[in-house]
mmCIF file with all atom_site columns, C-alpha atoms in Angstrom:
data_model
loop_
_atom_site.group_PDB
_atom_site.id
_atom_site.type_symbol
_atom_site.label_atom_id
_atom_site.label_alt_id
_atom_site.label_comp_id
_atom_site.label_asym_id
_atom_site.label_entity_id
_atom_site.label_seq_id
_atom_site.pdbx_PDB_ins_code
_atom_site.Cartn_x
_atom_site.Cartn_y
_atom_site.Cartn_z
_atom_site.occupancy
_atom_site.B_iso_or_equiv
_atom_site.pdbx_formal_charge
_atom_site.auth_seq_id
_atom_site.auth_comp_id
_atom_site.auth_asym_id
_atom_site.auth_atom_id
_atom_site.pdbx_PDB_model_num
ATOM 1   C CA . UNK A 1 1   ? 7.681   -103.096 -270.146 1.00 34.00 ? 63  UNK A CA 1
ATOM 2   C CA . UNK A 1 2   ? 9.148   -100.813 -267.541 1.00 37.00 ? 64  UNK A CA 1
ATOM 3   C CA . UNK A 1 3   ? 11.356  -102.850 -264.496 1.00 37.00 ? 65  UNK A CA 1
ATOM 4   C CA . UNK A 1 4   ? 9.438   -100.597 -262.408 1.00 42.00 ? 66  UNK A CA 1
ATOM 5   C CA . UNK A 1 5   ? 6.202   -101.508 -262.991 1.00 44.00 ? 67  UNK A CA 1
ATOM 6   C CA . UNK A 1 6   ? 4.247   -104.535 -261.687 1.00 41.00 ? 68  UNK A CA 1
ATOM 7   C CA . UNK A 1 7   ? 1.509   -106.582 -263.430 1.00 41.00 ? 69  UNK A CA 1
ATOM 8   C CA . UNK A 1 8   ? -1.039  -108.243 -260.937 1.00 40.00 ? 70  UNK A CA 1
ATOM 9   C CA . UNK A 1 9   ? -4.062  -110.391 -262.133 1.00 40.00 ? 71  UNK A CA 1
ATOM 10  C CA . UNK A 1 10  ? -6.485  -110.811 -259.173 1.00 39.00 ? 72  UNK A CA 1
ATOM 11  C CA . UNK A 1 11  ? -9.134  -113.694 -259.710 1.00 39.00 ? 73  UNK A CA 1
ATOM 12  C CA . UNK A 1 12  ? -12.671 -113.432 -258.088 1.00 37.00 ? 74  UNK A CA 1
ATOM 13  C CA . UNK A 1 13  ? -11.694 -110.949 -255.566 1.00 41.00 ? 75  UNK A CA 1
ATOM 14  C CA . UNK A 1 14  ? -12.608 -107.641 -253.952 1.00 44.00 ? 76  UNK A CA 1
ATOM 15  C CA . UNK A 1 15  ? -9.441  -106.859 -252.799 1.00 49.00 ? 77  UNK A CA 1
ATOM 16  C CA . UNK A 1 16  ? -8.635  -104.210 -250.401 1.00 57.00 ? 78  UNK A CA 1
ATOM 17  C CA . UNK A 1 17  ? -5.792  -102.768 -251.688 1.00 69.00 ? 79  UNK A CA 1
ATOM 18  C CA . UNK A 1 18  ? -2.369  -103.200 -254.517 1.00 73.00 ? 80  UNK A CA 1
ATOM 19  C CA . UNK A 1 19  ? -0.147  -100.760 -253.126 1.00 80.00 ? 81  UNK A CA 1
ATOM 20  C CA . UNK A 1 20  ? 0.627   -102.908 -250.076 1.00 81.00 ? 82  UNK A CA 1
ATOM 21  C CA . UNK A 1 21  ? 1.724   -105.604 -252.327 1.00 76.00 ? 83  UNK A CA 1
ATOM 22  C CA . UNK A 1 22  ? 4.778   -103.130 -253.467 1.00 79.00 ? 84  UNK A CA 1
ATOM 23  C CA . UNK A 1 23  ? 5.965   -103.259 -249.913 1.00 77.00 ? 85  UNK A CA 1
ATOM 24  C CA . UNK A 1 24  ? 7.952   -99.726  -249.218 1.00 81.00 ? 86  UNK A CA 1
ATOM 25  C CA . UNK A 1 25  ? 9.841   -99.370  -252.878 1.00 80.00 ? 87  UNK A CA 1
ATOM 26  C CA . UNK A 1 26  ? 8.392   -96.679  -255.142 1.00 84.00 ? 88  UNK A CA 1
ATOM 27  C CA . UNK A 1 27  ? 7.179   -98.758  -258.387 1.00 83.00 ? 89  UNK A CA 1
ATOM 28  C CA . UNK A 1 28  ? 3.828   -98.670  -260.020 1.00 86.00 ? 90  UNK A CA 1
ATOM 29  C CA . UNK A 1 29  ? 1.884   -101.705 -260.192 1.00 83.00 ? 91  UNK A CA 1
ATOM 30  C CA . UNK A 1 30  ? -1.254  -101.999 -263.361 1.00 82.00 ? 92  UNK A CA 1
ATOM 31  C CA . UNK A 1 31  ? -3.897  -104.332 -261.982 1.00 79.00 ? 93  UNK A CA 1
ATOM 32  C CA . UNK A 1 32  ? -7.662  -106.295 -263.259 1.00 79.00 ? 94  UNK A CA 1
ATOM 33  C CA . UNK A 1 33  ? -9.433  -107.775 -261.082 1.00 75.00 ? 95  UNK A CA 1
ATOM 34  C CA . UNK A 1 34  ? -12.797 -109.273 -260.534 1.00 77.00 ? 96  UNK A CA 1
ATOM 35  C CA . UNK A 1 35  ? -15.157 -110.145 -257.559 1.00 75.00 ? 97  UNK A CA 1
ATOM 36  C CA . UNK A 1 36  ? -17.802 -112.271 -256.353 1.00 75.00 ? 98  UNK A CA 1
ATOM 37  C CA . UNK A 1 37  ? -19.904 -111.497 -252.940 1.00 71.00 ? 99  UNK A CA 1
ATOM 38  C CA . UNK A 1 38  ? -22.390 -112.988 -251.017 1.00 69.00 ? 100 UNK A CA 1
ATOM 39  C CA . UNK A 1 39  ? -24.521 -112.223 -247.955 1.00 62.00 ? 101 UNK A CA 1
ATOM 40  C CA . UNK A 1 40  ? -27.185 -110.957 -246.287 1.00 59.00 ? 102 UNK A CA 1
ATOM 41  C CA . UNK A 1 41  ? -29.602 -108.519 -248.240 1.00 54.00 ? 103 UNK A CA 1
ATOM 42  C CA . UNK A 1 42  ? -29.262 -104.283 -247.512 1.00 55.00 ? 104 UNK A CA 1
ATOM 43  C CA . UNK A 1 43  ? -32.624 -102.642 -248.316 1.00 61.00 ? 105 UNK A CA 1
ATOM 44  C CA . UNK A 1 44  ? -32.205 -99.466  -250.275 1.00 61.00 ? 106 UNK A CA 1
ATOM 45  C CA . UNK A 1 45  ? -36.172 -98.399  -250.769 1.00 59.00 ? 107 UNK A CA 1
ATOM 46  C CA . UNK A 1 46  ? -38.233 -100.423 -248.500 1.00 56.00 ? 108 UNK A CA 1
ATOM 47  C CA . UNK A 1 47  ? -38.915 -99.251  -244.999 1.00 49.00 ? 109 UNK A CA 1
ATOM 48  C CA . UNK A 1 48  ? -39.132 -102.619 -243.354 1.00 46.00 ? 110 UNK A CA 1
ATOM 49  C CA . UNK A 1 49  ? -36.870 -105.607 -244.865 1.00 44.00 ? 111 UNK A CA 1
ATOM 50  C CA . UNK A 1 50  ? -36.629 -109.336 -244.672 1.00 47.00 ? 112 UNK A CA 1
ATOM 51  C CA . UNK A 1 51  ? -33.350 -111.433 -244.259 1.00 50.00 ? 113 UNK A CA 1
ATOM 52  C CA . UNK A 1 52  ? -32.786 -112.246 -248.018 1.00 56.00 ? 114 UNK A CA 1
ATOM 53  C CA . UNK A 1 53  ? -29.977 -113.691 -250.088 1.00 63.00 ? 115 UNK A CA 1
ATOM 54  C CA . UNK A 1 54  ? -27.466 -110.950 -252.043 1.00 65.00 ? 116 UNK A CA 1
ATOM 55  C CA . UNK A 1 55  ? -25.000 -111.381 -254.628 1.00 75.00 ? 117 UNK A CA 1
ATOM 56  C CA . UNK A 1 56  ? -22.685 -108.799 -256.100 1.00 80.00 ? 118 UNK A CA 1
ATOM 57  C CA . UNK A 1 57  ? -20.151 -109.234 -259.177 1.00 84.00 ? 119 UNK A CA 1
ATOM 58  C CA . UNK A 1 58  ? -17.783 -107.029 -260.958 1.00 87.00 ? 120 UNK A CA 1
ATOM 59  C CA . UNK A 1 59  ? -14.615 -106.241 -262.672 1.00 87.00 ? 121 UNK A CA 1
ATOM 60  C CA . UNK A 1 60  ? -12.153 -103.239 -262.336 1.00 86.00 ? 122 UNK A CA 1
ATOM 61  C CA . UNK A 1 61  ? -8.933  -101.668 -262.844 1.00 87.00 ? 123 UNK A CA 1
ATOM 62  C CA . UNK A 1 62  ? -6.555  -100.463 -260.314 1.00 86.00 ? 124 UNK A CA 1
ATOM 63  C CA . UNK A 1 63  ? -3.527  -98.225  -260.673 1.00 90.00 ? 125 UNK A CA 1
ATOM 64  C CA . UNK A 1 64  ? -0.349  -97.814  -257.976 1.00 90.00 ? 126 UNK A CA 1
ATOM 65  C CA . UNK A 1 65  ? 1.808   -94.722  -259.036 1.00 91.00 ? 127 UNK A CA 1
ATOM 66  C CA . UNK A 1 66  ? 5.110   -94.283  -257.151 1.00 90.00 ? 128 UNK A CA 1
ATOM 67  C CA . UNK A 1 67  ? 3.885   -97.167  -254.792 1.00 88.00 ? 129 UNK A CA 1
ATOM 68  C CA . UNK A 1 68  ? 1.404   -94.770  -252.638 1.00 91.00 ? 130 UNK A CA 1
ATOM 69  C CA . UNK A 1 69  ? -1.262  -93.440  -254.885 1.00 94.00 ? 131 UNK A CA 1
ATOM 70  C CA . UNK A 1 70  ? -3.847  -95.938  -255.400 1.00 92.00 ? 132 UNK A CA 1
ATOM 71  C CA . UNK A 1 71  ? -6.858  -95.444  -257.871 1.00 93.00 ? 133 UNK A CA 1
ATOM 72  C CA . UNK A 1 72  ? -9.268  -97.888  -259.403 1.00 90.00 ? 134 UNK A CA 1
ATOM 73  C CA . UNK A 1 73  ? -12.354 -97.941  -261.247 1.00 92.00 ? 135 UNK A CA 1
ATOM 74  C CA . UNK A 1 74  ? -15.247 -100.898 -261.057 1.00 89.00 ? 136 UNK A CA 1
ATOM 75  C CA . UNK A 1 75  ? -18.166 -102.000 -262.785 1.00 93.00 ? 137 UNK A CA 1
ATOM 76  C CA . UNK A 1 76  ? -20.664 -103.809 -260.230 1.00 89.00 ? 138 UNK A CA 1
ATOM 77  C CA . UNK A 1 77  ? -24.030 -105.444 -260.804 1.00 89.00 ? 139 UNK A CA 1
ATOM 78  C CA . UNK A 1 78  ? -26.051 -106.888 -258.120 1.00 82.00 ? 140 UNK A CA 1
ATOM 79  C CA . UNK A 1 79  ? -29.588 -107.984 -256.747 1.00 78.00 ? 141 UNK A CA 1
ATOM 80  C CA . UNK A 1 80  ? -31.740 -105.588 -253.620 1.00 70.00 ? 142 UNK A CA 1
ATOM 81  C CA . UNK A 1 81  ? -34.547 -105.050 -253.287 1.00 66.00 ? 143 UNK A CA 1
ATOM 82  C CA . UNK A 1 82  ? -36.036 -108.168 -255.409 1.00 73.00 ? 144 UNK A CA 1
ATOM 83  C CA . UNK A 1 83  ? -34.337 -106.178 -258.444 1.00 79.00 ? 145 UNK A CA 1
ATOM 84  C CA . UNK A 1 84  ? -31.239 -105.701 -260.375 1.00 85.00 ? 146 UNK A CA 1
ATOM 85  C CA . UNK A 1 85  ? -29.037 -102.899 -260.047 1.00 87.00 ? 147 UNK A CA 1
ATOM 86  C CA . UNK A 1 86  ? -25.914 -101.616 -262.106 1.00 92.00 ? 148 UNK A CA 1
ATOM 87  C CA . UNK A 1 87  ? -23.514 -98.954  -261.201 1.00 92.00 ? 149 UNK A CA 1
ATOM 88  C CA . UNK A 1 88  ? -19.830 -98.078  -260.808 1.00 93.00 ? 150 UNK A CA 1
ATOM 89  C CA . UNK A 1 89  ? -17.382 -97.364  -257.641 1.00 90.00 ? 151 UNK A CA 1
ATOM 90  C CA . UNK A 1 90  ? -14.077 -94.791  -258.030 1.00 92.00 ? 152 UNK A CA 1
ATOM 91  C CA . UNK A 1 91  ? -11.593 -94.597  -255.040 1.00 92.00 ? 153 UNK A CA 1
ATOM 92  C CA . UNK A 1 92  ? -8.393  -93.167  -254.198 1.00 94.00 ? 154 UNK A CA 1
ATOM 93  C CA . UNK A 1 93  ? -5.992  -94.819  -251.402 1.00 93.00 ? 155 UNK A CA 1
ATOM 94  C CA . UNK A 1 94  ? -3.000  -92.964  -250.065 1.00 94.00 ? 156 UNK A CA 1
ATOM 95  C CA . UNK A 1 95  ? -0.344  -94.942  -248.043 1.00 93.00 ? 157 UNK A CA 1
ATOM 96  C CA . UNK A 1 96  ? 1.816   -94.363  -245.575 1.00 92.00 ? 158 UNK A CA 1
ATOM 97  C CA . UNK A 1 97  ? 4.143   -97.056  -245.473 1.00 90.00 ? 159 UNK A CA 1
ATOM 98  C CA . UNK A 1 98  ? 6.798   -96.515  -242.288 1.00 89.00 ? 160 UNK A CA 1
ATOM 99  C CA . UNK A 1 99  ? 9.385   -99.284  -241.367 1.00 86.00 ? 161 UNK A CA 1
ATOM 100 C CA . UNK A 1 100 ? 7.350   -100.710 -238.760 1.00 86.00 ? 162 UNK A CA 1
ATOM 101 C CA . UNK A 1 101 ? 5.593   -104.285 -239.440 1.00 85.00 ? 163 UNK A CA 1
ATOM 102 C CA . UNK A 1 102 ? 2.299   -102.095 -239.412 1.00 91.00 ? 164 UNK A CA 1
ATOM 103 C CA . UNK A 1 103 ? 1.396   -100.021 -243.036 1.00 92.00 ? 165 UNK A CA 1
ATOM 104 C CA . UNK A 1 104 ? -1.596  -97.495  -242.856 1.00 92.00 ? 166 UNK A CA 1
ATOM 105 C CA . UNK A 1 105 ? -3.671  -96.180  -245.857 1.00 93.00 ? 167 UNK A CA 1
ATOM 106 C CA . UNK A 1 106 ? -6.415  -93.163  -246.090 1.00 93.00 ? 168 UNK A CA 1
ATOM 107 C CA . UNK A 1 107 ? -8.892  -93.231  -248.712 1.00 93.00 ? 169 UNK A CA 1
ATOM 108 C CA . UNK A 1 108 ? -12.284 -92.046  -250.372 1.00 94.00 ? 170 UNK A CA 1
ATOM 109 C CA . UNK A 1 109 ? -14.373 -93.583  -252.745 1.00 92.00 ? 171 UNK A CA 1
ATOM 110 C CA . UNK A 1 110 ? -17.742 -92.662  -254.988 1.00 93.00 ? 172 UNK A CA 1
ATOM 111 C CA . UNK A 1 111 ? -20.015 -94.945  -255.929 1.00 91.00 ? 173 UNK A CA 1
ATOM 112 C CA . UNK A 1 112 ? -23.665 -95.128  -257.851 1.00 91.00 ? 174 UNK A CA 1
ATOM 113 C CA . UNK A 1 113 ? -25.854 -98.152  -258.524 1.00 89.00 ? 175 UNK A CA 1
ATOM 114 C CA . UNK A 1 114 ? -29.452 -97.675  -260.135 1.00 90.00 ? 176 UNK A CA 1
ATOM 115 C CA . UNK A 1 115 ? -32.088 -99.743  -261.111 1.00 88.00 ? 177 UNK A CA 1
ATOM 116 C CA . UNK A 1 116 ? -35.095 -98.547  -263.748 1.00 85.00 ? 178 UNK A CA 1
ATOM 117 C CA . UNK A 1 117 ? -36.905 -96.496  -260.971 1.00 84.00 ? 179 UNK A CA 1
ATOM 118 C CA . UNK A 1 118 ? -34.146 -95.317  -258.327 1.00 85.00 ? 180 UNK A CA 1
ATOM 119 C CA . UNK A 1 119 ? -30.837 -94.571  -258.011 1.00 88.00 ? 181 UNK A CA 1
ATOM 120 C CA . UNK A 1 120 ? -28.658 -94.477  -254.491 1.00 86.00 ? 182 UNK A CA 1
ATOM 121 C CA . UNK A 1 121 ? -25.258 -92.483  -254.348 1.00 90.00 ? 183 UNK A CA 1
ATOM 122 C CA . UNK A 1 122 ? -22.613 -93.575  -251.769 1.00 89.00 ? 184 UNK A CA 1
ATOM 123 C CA . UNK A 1 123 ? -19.459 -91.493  -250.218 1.00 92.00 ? 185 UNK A CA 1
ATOM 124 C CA . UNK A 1 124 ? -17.246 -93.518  -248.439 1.00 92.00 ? 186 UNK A CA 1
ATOM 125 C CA . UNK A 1 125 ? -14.357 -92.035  -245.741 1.00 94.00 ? 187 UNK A CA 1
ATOM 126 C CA . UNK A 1 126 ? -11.842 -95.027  -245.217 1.00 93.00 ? 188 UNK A CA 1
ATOM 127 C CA . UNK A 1 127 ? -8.858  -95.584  -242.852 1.00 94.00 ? 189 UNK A CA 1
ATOM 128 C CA . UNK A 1 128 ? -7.021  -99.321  -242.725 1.00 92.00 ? 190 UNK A CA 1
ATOM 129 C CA . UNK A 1 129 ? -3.804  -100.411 -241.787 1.00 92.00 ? 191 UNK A CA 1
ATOM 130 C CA . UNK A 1 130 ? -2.181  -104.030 -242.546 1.00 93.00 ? 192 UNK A CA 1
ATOM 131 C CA . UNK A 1 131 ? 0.632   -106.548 -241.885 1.00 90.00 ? 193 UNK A CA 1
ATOM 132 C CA . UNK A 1 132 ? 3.111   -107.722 -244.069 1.00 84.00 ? 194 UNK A CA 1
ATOM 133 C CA . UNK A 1 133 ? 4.242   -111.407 -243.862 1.00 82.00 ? 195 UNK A CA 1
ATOM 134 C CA . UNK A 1 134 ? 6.614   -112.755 -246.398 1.00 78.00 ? 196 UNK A CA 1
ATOM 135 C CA . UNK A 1 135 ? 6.560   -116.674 -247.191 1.00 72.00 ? 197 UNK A CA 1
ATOM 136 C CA . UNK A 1 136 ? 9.094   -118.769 -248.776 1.00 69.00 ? 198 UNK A CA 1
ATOM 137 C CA . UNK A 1 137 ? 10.930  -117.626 -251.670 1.00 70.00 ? 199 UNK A CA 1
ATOM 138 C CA . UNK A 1 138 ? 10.455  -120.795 -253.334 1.00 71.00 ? 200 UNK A CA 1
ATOM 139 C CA . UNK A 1 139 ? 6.474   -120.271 -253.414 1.00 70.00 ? 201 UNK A CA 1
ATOM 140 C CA . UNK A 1 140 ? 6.727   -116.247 -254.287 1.00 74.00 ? 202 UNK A CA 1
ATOM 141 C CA . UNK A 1 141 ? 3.558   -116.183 -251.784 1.00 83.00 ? 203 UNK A CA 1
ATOM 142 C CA . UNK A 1 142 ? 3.095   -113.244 -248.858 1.00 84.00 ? 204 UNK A CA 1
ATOM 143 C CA . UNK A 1 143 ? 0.781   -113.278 -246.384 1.00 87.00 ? 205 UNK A CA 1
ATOM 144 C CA . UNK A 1 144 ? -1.732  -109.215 -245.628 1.00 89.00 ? 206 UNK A CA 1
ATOM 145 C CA . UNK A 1 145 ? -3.725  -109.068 -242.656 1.00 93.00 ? 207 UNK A CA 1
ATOM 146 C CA . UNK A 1 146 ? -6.026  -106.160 -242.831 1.00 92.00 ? 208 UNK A CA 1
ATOM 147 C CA . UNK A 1 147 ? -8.882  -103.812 -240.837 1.00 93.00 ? 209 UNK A CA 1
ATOM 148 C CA . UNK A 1 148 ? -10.744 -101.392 -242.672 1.00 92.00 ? 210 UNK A CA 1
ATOM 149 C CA . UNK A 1 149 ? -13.014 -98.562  -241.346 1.00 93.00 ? 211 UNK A CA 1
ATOM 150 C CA . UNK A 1 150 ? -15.552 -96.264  -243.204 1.00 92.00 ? 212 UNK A CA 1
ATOM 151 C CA . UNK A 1 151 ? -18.042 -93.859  -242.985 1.00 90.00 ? 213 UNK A CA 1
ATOM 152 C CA . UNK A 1 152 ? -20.108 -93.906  -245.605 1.00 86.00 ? 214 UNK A CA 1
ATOM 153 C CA . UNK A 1 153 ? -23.473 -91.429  -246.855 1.00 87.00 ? 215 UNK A CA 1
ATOM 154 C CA . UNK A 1 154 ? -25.672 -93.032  -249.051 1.00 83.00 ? 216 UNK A CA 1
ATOM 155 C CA . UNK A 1 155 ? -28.516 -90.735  -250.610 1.00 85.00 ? 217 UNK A CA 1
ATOM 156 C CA . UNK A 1 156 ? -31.494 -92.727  -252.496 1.00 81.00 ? 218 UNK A CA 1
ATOM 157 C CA . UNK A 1 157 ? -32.364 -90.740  -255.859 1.00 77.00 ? 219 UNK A CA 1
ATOM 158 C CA . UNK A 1 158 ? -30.327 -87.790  -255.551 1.00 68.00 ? 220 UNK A CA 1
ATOM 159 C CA . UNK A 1 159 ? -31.979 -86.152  -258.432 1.00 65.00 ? 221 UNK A CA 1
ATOM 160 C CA . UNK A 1 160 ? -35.171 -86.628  -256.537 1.00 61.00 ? 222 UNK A CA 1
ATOM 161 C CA . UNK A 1 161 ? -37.085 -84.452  -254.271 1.00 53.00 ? 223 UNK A CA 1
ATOM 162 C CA . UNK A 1 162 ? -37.650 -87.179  -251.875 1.00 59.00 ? 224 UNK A CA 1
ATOM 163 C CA . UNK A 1 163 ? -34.596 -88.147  -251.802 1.00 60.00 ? 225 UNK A CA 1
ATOM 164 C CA . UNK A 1 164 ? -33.509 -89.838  -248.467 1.00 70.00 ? 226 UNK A CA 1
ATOM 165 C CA . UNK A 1 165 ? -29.751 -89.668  -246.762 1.00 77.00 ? 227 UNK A CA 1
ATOM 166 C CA . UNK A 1 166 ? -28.538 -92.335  -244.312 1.00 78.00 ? 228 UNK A CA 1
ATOM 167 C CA . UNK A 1 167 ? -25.227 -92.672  -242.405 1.00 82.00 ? 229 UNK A CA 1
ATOM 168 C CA . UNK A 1 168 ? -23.537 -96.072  -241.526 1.00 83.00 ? 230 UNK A CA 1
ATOM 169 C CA . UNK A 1 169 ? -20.189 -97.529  -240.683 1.00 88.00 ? 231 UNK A CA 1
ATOM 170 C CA . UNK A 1 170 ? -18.842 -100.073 -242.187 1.00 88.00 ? 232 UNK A CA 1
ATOM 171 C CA . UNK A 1 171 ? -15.901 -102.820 -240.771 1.00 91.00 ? 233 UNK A CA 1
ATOM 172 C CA . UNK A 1 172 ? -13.795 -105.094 -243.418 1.00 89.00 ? 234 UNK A CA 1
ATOM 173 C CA . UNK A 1 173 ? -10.792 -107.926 -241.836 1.00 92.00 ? 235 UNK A CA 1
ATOM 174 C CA . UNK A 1 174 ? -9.475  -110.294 -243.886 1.00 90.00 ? 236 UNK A CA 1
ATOM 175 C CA . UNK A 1 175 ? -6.039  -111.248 -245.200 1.00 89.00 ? 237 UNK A CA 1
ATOM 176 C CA . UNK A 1 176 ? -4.673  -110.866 -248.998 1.00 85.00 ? 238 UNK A CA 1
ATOM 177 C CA . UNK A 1 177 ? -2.684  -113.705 -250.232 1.00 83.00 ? 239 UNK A CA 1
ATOM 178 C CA . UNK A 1 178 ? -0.408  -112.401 -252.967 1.00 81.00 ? 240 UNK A CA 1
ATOM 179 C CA . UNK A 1 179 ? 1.696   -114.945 -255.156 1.00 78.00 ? 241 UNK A CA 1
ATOM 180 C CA . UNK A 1 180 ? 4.325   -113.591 -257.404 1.00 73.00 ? 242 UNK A CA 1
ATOM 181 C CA . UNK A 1 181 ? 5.554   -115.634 -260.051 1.00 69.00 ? 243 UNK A CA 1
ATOM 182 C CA . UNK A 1 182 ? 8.279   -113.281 -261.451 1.00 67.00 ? 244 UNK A CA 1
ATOM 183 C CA . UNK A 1 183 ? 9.385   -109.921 -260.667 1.00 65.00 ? 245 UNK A CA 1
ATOM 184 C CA . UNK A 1 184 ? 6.540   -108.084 -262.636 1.00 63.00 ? 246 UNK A CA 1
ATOM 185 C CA . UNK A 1 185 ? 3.529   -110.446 -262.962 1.00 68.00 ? 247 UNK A CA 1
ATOM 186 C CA . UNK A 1 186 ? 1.200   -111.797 -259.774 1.00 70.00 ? 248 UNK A CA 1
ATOM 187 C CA . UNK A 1 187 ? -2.007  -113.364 -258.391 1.00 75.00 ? 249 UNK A CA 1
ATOM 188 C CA . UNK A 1 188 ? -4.220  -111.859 -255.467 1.00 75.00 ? 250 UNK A CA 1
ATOM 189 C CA . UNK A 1 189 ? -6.538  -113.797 -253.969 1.00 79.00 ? 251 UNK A CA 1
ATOM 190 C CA . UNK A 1 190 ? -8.548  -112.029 -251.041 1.00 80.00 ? 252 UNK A CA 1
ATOM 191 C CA . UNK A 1 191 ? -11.259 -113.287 -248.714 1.00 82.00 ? 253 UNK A CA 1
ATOM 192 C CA . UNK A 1 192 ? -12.557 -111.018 -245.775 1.00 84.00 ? 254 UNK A CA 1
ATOM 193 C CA . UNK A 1 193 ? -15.881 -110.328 -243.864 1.00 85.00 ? 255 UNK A CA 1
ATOM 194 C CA . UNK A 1 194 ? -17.323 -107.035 -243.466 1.00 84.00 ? 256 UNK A CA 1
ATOM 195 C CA . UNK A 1 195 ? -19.920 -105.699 -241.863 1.00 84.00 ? 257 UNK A CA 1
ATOM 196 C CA . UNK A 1 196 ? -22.161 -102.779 -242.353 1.00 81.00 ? 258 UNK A CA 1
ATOM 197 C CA . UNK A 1 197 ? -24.226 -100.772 -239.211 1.00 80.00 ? 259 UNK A CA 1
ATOM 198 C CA . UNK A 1 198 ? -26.470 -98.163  -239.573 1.00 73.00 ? 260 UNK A CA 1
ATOM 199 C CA . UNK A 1 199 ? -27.071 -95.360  -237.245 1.00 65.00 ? 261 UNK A CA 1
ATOM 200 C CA . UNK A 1 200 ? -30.320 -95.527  -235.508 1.00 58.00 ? 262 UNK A CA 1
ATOM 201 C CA . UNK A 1 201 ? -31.832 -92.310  -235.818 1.00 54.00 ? 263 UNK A CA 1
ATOM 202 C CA . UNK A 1 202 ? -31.408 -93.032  -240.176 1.00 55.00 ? 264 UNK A CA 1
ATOM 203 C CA . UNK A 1 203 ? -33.425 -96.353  -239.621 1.00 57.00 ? 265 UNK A CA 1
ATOM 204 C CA . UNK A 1 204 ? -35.917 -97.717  -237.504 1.00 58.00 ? 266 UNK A CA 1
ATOM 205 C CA . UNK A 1 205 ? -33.760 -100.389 -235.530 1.00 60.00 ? 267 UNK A CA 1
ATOM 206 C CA . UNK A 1 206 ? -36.892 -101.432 -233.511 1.00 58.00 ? 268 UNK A CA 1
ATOM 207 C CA . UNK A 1 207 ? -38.295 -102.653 -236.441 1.00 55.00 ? 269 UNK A CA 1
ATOM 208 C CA . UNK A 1 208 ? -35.404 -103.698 -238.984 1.00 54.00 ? 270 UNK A CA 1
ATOM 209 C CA . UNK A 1 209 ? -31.830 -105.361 -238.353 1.00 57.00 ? 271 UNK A CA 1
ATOM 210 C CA . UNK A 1 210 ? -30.195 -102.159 -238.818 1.00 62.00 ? 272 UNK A CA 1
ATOM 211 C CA . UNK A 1 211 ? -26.477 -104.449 -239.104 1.00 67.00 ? 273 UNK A CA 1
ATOM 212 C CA . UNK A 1 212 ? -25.674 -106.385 -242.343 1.00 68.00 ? 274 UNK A CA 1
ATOM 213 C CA . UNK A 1 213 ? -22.985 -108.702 -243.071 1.00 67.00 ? 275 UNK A CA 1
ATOM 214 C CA . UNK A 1 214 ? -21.225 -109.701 -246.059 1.00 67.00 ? 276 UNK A CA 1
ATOM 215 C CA . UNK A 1 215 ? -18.564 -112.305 -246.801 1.00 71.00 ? 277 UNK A CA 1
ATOM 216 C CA . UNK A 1 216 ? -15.916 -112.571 -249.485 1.00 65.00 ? 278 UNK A CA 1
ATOM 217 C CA . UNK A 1 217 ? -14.058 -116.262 -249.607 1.00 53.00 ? 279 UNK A CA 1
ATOM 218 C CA . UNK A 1 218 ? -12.496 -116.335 -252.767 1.00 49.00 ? 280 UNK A CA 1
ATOM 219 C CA . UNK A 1 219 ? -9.817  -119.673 -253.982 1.00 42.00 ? 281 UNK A CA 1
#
């Protein structure tokens, strides 16, 4: 195994981002990670929707070359709608890390979920920026505050002539708890609340909560 290169296994998290647990050196960190989610149902295909339960789950892999370039890769499966759809998200993260106690990233993701009948695409935009708190050597834990802003277009079958585009925003905080029990392996746990807000003139707001929520508390 290469000295430079840092092992991380992240338990039941979506976390935001590796790269900010390399701090400013240039190493390259190999990550799984998996994630649970719960909150208030976003309706892809119905024009009108009731409050309901969600879930999502998942596992990916993340990559950190020279400690700025971020990529990862994630299989997702959740429940809208009343059904159960499957899909995949891609993203790229590039950070600028000055000497300042405040790190900023830019990013842009892909992502597709589909059910038997439809199929919605999502482009993402991102921009965050975090804090870096060390703890006590003795307990190898650090403390990440973090903000996240997106943009986001999601189109509802693409392939399809009807296909329909909406625009939202979306708004992540949180803080990443890192623990590293030797110089190349770690654990990640994450929990953060995000919330998700539609522009009116994509969705009737008079008649639908056009804001969602969703919450992350992982342990």
């Amino acid at each position: 195994m290469k000295k430079n290169a840092l092992i991380l296994i992240i338990f039941l998290s979506s976390l935001m981002s590796q790269s900010m647990y390399l701090g400013n050196t240039k190493r390259n960190a190999y990550s799984v990670y998996s994630f649970y989610n719960e909150g208030e149902n976003k309706t892809f295909t119905s024009s009108v929707s009731a409050q309901n339960s969600y879930h999502e789950y998942g596992i990916g892999f993340s990559s950190v070359l020279n400690g700025n370039h971020e990529m990862s890769i994630l299989s997702r499966k959740n429940n809208i709608d009343a059904k159960t759809w499957e899909g995949f998200i891609g993203s790229y993260n590039f950070h600028l890390k000055p000497k300042s106690p405040v790190k900023y990233f830019f990013g842009t993701s892909f992502s597709r979920i589909e059910n038997k009948n439809d199929s919605v695409d999502e482009y993402c935009l991102k921009f965050g920026l975090y804090g870096d708190i060390k703890g006590s050597k003795k307990t190898g834990l650090s403390f990440y505050p973090f903000l996240q802003l997106g943009q986001q277009k999601e189109i509802i079958n693409f392939e399809s002539s009807d296909d329909l585009s909406n625009y939202y925003n979306t708004a992540t905080i949180g803080v990443s708890l890192m623990f590293q029990d030797s110089k190349t392996t770690g654990i990640g746990i994450e929990p953060s609340y995000s919330r998700v807000m539609f522009d009116e003139g994509d969705k009737d707001c008079s008649l639908i909560d056009c804001d969602y929520y969703y919450i992350a508390l992982n342990i």
